[in-house]
Short mmCIF file of C-alpha atoms and ligand atoms in Angstrom, two decimals:
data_model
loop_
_atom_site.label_atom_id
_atom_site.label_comp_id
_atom_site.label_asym_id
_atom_site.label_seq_id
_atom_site.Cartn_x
_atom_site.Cartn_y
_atom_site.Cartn_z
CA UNK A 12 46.48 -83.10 16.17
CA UNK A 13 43.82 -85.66 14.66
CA UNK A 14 41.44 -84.47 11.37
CA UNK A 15 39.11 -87.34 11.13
CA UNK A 16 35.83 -86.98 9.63
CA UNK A 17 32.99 -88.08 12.54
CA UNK A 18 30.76 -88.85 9.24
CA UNK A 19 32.93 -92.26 7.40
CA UNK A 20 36.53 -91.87 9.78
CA UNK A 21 38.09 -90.92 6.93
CA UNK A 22 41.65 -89.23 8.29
CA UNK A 23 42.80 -86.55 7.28
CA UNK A 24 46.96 -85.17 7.26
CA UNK A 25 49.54 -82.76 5.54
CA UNK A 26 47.11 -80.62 3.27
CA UNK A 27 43.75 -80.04 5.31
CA UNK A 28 40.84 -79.08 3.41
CA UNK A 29 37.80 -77.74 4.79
CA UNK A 30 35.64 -80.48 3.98
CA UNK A 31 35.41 -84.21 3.54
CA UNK A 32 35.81 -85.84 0.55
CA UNK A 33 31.95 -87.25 1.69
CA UNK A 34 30.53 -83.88 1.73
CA UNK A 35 31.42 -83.47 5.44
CA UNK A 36 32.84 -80.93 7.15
CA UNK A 37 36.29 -81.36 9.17
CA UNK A 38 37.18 -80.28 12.34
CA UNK A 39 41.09 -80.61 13.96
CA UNK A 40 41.06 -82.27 17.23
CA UNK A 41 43.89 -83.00 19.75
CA UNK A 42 43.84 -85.40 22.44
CA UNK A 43 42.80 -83.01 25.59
CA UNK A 44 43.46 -85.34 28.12
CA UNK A 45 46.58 -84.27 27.83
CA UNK A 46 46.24 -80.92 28.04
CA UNK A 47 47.97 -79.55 31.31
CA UNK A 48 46.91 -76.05 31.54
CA UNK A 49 49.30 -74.82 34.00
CA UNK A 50 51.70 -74.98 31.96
CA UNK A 51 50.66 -72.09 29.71
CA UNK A 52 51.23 -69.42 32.47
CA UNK A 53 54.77 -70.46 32.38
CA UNK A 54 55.27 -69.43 28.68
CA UNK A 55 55.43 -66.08 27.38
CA UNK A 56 52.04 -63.97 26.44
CA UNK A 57 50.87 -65.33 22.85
CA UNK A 58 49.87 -67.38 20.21
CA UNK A 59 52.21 -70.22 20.74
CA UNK A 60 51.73 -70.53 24.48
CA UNK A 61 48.93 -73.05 23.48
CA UNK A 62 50.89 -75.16 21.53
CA UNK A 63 49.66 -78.46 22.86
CA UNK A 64 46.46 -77.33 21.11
CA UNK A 65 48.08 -75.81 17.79
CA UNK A 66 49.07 -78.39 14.77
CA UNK A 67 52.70 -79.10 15.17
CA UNK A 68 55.32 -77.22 12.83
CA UNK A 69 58.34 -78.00 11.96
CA UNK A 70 59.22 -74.49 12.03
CA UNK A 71 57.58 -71.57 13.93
CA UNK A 72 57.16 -67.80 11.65
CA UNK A 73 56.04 -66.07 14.11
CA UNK A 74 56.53 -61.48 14.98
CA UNK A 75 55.02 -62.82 18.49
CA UNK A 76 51.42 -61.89 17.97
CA UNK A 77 48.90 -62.48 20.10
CA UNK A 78 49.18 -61.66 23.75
CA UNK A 79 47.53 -58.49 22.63
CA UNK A 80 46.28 -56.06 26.00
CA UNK A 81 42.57 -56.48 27.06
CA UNK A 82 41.45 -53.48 29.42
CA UNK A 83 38.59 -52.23 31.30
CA UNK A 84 36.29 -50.03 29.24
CA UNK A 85 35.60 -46.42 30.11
CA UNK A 86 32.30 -47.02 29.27
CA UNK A 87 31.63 -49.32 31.88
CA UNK A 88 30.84 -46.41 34.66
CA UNK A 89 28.18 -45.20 31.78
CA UNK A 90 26.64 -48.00 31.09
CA UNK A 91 26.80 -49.76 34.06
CA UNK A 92 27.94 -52.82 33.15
CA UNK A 93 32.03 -54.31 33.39
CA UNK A 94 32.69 -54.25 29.51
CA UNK A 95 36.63 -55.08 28.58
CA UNK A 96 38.29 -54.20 25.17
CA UNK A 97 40.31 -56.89 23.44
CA UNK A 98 42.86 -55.02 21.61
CA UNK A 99 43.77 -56.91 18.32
CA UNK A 100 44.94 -53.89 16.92
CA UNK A 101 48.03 -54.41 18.68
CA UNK A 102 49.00 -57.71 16.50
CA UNK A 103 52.13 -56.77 14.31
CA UNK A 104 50.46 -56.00 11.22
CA UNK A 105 47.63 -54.29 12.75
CA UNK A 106 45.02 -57.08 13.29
CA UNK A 107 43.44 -60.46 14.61
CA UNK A 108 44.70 -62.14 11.54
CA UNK A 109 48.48 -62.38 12.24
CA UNK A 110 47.43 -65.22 14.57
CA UNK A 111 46.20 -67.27 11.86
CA UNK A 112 49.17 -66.30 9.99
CA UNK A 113 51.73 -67.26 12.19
CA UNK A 114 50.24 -70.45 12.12
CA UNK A 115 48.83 -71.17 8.69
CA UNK A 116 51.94 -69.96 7.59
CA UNK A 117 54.37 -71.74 9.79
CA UNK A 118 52.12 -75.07 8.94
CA UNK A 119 52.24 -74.57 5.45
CA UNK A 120 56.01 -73.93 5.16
CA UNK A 121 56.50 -77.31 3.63
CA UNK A 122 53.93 -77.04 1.06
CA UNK A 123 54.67 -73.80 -0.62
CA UNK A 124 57.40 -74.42 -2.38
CA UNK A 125 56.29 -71.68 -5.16
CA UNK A 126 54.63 -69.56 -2.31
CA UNK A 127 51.35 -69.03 -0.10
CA UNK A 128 47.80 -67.64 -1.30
CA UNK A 129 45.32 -66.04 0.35
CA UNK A 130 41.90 -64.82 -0.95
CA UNK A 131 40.97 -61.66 1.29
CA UNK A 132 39.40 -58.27 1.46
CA UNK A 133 42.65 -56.26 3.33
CA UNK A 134 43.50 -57.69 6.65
CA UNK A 135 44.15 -61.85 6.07
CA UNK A 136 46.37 -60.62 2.80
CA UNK A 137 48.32 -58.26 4.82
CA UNK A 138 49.18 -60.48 7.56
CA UNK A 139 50.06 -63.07 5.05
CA UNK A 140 52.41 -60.60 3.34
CA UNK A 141 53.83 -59.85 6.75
CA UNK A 142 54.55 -63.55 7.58
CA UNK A 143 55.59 -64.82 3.85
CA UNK A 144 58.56 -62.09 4.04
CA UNK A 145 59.47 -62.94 7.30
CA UNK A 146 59.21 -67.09 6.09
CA UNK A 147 61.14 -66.04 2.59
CA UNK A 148 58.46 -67.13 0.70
CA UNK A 149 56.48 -65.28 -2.32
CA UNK A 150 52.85 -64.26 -1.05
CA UNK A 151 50.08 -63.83 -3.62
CA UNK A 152 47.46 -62.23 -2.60
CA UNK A 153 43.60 -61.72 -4.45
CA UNK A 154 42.26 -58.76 -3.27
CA UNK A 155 38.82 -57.35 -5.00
CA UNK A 156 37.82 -54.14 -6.69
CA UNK A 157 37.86 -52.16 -3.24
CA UNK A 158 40.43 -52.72 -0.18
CA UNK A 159 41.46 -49.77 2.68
CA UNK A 160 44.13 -48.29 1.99
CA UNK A 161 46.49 -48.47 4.89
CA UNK A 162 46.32 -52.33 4.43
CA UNK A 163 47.20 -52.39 0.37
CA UNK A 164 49.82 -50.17 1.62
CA UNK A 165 51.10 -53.01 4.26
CA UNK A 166 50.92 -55.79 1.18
CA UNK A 167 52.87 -53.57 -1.15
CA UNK A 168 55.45 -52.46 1.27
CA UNK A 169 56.22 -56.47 2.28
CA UNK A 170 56.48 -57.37 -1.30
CA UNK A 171 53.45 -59.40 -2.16
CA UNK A 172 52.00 -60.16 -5.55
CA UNK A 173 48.79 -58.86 -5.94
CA UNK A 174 46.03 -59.49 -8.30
CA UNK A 175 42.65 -57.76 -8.20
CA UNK A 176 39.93 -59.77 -8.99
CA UNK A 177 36.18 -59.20 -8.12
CA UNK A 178 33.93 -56.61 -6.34
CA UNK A 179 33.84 -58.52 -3.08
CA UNK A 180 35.97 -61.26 -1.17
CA UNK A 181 33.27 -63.66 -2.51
CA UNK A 182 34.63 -64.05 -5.74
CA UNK A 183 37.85 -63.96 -5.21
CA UNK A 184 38.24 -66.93 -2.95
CA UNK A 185 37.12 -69.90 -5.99
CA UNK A 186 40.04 -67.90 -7.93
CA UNK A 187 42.48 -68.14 -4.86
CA UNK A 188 41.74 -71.68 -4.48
CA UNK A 189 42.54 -72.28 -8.96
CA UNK A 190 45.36 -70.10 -8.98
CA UNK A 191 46.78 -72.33 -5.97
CA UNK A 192 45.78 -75.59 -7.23
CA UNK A 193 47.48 -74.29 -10.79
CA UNK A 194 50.75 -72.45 -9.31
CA UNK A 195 51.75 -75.12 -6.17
CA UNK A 196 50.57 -72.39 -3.80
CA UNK A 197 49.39 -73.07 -0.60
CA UNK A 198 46.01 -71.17 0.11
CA UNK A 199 45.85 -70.18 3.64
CA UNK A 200 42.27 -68.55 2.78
CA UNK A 201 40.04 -69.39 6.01
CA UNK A 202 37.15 -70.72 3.75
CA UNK A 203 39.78 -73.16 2.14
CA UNK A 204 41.72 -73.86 4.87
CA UNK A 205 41.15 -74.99 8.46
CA UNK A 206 44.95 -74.62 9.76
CA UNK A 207 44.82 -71.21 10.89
CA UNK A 208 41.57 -70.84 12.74
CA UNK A 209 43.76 -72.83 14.99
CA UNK A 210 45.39 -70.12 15.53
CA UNK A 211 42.96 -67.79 15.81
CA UNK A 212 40.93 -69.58 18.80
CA UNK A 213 44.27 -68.70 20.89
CA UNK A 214 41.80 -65.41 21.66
CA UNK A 215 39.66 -67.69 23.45
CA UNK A 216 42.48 -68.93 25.46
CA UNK A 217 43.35 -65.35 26.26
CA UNK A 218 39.96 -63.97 27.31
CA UNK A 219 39.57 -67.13 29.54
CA UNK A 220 42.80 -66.67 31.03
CA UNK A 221 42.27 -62.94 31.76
CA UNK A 222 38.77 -62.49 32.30
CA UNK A 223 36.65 -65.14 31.74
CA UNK A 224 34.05 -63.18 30.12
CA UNK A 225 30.09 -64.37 30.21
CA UNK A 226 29.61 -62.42 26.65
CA UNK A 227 32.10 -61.76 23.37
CA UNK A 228 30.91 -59.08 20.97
CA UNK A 229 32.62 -60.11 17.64
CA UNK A 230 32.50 -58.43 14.35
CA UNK A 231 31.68 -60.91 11.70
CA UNK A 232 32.29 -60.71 7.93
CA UNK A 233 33.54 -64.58 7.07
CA UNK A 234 32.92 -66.20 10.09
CA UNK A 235 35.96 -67.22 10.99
CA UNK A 236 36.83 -65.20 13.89
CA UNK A 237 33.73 -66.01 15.58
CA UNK A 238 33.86 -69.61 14.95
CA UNK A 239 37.32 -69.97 15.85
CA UNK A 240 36.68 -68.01 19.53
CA UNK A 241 34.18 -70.93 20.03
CA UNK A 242 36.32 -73.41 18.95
CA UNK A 243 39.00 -72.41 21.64
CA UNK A 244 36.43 -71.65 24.38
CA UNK A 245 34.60 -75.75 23.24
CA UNK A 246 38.16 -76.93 23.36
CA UNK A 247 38.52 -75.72 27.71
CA UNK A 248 35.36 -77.40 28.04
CA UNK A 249 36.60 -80.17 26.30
CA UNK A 250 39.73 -80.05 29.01
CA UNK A 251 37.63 -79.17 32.12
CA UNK A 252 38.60 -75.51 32.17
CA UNK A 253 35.10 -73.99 31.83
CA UNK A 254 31.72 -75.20 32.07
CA UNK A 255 30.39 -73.10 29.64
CA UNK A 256 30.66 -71.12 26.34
CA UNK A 257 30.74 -67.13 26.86
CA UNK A 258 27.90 -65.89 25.15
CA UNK A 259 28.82 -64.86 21.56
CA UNK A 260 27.65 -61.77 20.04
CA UNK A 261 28.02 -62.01 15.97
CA UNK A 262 28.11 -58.18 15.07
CA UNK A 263 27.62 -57.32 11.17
CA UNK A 264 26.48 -54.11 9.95
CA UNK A 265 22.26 -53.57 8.35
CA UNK A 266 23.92 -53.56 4.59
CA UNK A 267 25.18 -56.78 4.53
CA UNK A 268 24.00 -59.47 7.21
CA UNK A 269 24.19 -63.02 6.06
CA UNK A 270 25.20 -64.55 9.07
CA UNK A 271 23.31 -62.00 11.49
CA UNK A 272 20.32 -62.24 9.40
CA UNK A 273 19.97 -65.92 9.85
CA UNK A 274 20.66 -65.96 13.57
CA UNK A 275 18.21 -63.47 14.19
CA UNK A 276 15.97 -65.41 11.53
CA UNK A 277 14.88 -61.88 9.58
CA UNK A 278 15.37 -60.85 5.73
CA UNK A 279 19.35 -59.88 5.09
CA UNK A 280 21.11 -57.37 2.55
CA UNK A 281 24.25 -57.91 0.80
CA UNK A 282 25.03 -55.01 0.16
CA UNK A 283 28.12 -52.67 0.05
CA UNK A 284 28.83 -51.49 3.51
CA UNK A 285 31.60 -48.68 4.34
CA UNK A 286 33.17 -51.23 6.82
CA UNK A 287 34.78 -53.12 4.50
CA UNK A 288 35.83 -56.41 6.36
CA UNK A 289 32.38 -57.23 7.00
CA UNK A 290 31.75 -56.86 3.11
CA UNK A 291 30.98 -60.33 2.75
CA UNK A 292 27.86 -61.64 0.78
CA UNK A 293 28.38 -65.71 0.57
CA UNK A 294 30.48 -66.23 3.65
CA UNK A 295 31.79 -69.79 3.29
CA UNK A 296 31.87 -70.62 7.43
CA UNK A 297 28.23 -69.16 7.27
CA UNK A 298 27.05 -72.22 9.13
CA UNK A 299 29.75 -72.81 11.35
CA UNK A 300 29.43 -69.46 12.44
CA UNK A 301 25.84 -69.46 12.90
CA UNK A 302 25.92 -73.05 14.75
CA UNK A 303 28.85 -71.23 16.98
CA UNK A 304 26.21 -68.42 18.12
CA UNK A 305 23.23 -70.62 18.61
CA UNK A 306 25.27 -72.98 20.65
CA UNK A 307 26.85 -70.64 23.04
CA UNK A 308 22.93 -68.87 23.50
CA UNK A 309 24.41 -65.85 22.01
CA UNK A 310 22.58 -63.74 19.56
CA UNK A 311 23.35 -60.91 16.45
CA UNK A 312 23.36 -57.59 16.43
CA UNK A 313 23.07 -55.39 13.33
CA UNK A 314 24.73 -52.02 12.95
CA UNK A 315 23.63 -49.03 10.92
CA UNK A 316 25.89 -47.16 8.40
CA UNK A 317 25.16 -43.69 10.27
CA UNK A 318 26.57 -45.54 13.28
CA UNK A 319 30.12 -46.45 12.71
CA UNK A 320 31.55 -43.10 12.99
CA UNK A 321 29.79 -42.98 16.45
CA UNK A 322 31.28 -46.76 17.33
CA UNK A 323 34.81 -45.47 15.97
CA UNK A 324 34.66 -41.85 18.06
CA UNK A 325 33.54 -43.84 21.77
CA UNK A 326 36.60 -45.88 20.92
CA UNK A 327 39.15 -43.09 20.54
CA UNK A 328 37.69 -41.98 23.71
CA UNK A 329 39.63 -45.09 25.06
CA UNK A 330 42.56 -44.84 23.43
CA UNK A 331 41.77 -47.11 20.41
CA UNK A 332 41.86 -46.14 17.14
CA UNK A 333 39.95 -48.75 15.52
CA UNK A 334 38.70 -49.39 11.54
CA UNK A 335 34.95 -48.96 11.05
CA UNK A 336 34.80 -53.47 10.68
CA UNK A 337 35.48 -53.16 14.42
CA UNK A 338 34.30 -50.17 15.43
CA UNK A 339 30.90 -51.89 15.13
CA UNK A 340 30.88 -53.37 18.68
CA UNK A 341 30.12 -50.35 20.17
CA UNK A 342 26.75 -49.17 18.46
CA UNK A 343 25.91 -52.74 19.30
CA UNK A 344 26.92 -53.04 23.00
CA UNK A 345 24.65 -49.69 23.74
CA UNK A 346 21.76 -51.18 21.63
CA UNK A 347 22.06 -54.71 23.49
CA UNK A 348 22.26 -52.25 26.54
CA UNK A 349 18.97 -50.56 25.70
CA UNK A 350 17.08 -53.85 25.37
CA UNK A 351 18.12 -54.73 29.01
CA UNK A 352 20.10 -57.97 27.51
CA UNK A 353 22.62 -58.17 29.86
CA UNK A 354 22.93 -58.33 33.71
CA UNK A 355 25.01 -56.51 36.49
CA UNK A 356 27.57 -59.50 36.57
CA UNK A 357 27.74 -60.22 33.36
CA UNK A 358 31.89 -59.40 31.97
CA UNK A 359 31.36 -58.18 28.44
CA UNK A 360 34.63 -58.27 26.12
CA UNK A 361 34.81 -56.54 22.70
CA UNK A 362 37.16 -57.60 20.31
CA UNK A 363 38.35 -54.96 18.37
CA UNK A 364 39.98 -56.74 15.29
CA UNK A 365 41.65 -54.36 13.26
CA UNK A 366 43.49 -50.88 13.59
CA UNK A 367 41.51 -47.73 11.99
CA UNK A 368 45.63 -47.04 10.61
CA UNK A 369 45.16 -49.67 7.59
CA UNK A 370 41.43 -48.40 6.81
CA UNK A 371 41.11 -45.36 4.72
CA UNK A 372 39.16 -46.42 1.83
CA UNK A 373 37.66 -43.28 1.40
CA UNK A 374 40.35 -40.68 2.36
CA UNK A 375 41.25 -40.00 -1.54
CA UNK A 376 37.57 -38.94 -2.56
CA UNK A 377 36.98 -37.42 0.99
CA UNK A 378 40.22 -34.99 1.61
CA UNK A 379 40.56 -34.22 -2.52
CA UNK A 380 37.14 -33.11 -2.18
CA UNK A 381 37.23 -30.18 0.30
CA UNK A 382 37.28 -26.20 -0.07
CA UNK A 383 37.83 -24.52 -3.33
CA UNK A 384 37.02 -28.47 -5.73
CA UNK A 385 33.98 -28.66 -3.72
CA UNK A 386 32.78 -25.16 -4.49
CA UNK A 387 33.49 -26.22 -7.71
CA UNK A 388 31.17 -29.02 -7.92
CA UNK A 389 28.45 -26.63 -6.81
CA UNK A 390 28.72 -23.97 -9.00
CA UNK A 391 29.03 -26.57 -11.66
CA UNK A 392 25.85 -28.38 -10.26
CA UNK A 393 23.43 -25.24 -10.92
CA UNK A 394 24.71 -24.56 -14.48
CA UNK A 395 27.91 -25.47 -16.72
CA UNK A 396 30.63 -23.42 -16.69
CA UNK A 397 34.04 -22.33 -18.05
CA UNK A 398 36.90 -21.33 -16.72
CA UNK A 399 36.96 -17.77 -15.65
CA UNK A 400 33.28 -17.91 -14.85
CA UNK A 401 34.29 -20.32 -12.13
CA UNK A 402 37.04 -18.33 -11.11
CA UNK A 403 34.79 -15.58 -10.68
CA UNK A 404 32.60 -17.33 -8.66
CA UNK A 405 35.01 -18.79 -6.27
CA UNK A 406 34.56 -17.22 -3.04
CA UNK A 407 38.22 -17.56 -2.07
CA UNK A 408 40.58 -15.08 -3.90
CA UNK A 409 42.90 -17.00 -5.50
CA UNK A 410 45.03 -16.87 -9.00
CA UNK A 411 43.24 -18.13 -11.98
CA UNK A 412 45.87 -20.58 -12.48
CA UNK A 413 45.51 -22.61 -9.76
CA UNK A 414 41.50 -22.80 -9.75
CA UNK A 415 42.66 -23.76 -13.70
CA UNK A 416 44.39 -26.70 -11.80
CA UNK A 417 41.31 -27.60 -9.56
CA UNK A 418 39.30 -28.11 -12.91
CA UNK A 419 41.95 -30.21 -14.34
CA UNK A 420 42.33 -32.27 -11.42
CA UNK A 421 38.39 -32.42 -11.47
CA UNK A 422 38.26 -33.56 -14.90
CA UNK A 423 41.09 -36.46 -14.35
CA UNK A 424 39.28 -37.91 -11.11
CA UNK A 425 36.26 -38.31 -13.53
CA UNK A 426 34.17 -35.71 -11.44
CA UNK A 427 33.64 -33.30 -14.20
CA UNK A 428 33.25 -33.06 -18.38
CA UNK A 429 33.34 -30.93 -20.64
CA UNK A 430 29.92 -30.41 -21.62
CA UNK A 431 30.14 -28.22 -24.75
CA UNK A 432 32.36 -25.17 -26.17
CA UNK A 433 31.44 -22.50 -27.60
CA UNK A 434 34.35 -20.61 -28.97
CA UNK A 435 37.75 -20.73 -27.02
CA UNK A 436 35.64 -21.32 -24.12
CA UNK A 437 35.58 -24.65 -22.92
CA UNK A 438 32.08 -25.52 -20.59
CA UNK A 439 32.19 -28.53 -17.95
CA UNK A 440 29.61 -29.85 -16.09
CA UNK A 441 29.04 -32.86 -13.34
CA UNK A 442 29.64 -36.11 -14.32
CA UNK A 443 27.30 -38.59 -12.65
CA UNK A 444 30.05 -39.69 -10.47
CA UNK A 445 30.52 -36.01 -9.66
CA UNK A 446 27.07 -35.63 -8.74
CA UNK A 447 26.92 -38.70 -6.51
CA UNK A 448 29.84 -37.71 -4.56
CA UNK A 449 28.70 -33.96 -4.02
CA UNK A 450 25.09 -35.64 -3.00
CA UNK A 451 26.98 -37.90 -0.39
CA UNK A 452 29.41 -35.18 1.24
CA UNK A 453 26.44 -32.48 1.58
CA UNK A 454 24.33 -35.63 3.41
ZN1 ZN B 30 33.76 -88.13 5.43
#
């Protein structure tokens, strides 16, 4: 492995940071003429089958990710094209990221004496937890105001430390990189740290090895995944494997398009989407990501909101039960379908990077806020209202007591107030919370 900058030759070893000390941006580099292919199929399915083209560890942490199943699509007869699903669900922890854990993380052994960091939104702080345990090592992990559930869940249960900062991955990835520099962490946060694409480009190596695909529909919130697939696929033309990049397909949703936008040169948003991993405004490996899709003649696609449940429904149909961050492949597949952009030859892979398990941001509001709580909010919408009034009203018959416990539990998830009283009687109406979430589930 060789990090020299192309710009003054300034070399670069141990602690790799994303960028030059000249302004430049680094790349890692190995010496491909030695690179004996072959070899590979003689080594178990997997990240570190590649390792002539991974940095050199000491010390391998690895759960054996990668290696993870790529099928043909059921969707293929209907569309009439030969589209293949990358599963990345099937990782250990659920996602893409545990391959550039395994090797940011084995890497980084020696400099995290007090632990690893990792700035992320839910699945790059999982995996890290995942890999820290397993590596005996602390894991801190900055996580902002909003993160699925199922993958807090996975940090929690594997012990790591973590501190909420921010309302999107943007912010917290400047106070990742101070806490580290403060605390003798070492960040493995993509935008900081250019050790574990490394290990994320082993997809590349995969989908070459299995199908050699002419297109790649990634989702894209960072970057990174996107730029690290055509980092692996420029490193077999760099060995004589291929003679060209697959096509790649950078796949964000309408509400928050930074890297789409500027590929498909239009006016972006930045705003909150429901699929959280692509939640990011200021994605630091904007550019590389972009330069990745313009070099392989790829394009972007941009998903709506109202589609995801449709993306995440045609994937059950095949088995996969995939978060909405992924999910987003699909609307975009049938809309590249529509516009006639591909041909009757062309082998399409999806990657579907995370499992729909980890991603339940909404469940709590959504599943509290069924039956007798939402008739609640109705009744309360039209008019305030006290206790037995409600209970009245209710259409179910039930004992006052426990439509007594709806309003409390109303009143403690900040849904309702009490407006006034008159008397003994106490009168609640909507908060404006309340109101916005009986607006968005009668949609
Ligand atoms: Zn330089």
């Amino acid at each position: 492995m060789e990090v020299r900058c192309h710009k003054c030759g300034r070399a670069y070893s141990s602690i790799i940071p994303p960028s030059c000390i000249c302004g430049e941006g680094l790349e890692i580099t190995y010496d491909y003429s030695k690179v004996d292919v072959k070899k590979w199929r003689m080594r178990n399915r997997g990240v570190w089958r590649y390792k002539e083209l991974l940095p050199e560890v000491k010390k391998i942490v690895s759960l054996n990710e990668g290696g993870s199943p790529l099928f043909k699509a059921k969707l293929s007869k209907e569309l009439g094209l030969e589209v293949f699903i990358k599963d990345e669900t099937r990782n250990p922890t659920g996602s893409f990221k545990d391959r550039f854990a395994t090797v940011a993380v084995s890497y980084g052994l020696p400099f995290a004496e007090n632990g690893f960091i990792v700035a992320s939104d839910g699945n790059s702080a999982a995996s890290l937890a995942a890999y820290a345990a397993r590596a005996n090592k602390e894991a801190f992990v900055v996580i902002p105001r909003r993160v699925d559930k199922g993958k807090l869940i996975q940090m929690i249960a594997f012990g790591a430390k973590i501190i909420r900062y921010g309302e999107s991955v943007d912010e917290a990835i400047p106070y990742a990189k101070e806490l580290a520099k403060l605390n003798g962490l070492y960040d493995v946060t993509s935008a900081s740290n250019l050790i574990g694409i490394e290990g994320q480009k082993t997809l590349a190596f995969e989908l070459w090895e299995e199908l050699k695909p002419t297109h790649i529909l990634v989702p894209t919130g960072s970057g990174s995944n996107i730029y690290s697939i055509y980092k692996g696929f420029k490193e077999l033309l760099e060995i004589g494997a291929v003679e060209e990049i697959p096509k790649l397909i950078a796949v964000q949703t309408e509400k928050c398009s930074p890297i789409a936008s500027e590929i498909l040169n239009i006016k972006g948003k930045k705003e909150f989407t429901k699929a959280l991993a692509l939640y990011v405004k200021d994605p630091l490996n904007k550019e590389k990501a972009v330069r990745a899709v313009k070099e392989s003649g790829g394009t972007a696609v941009l998903v709506r909101e109202e589609e995801l449940d449709m993306g995440e429904r045609l994937l059950t149909k095949e088995g996969v039960f995939a978060e909405y961050a992924s999910a987003v492949v699909v609307p975009a597949l049938l809309k590249l379908k529509e516009e006639n952009y591909f041909e009757k030859d062309d082998k399409i892979a999806l990657v579907i990077t995370g499992s729909g398990l980890k991603s339940f941001y909404e469940e709590k509001e959504r599943s509290i806020m069924t039956g007798t709580k939402l008739e609640i909010l109705r009744l309360l919408r039209d008019k305030p209202s006290y206790g037995y009034e409600i209970w009245e009203n209710i259409s179910k018959p039930m004992k006052y007591q426990a439509v007594y416990q709806h309003i409390k539990e109303l009143e403690s998830l900040g849904l309702i107030k009490e407006a006034y009283k008159r008397g003994r009687r106490i009168y609640y109406t909507l908060t404006g919370k309340g109101a916005r979430i009986l607006e968005n589930l009668e949609e």
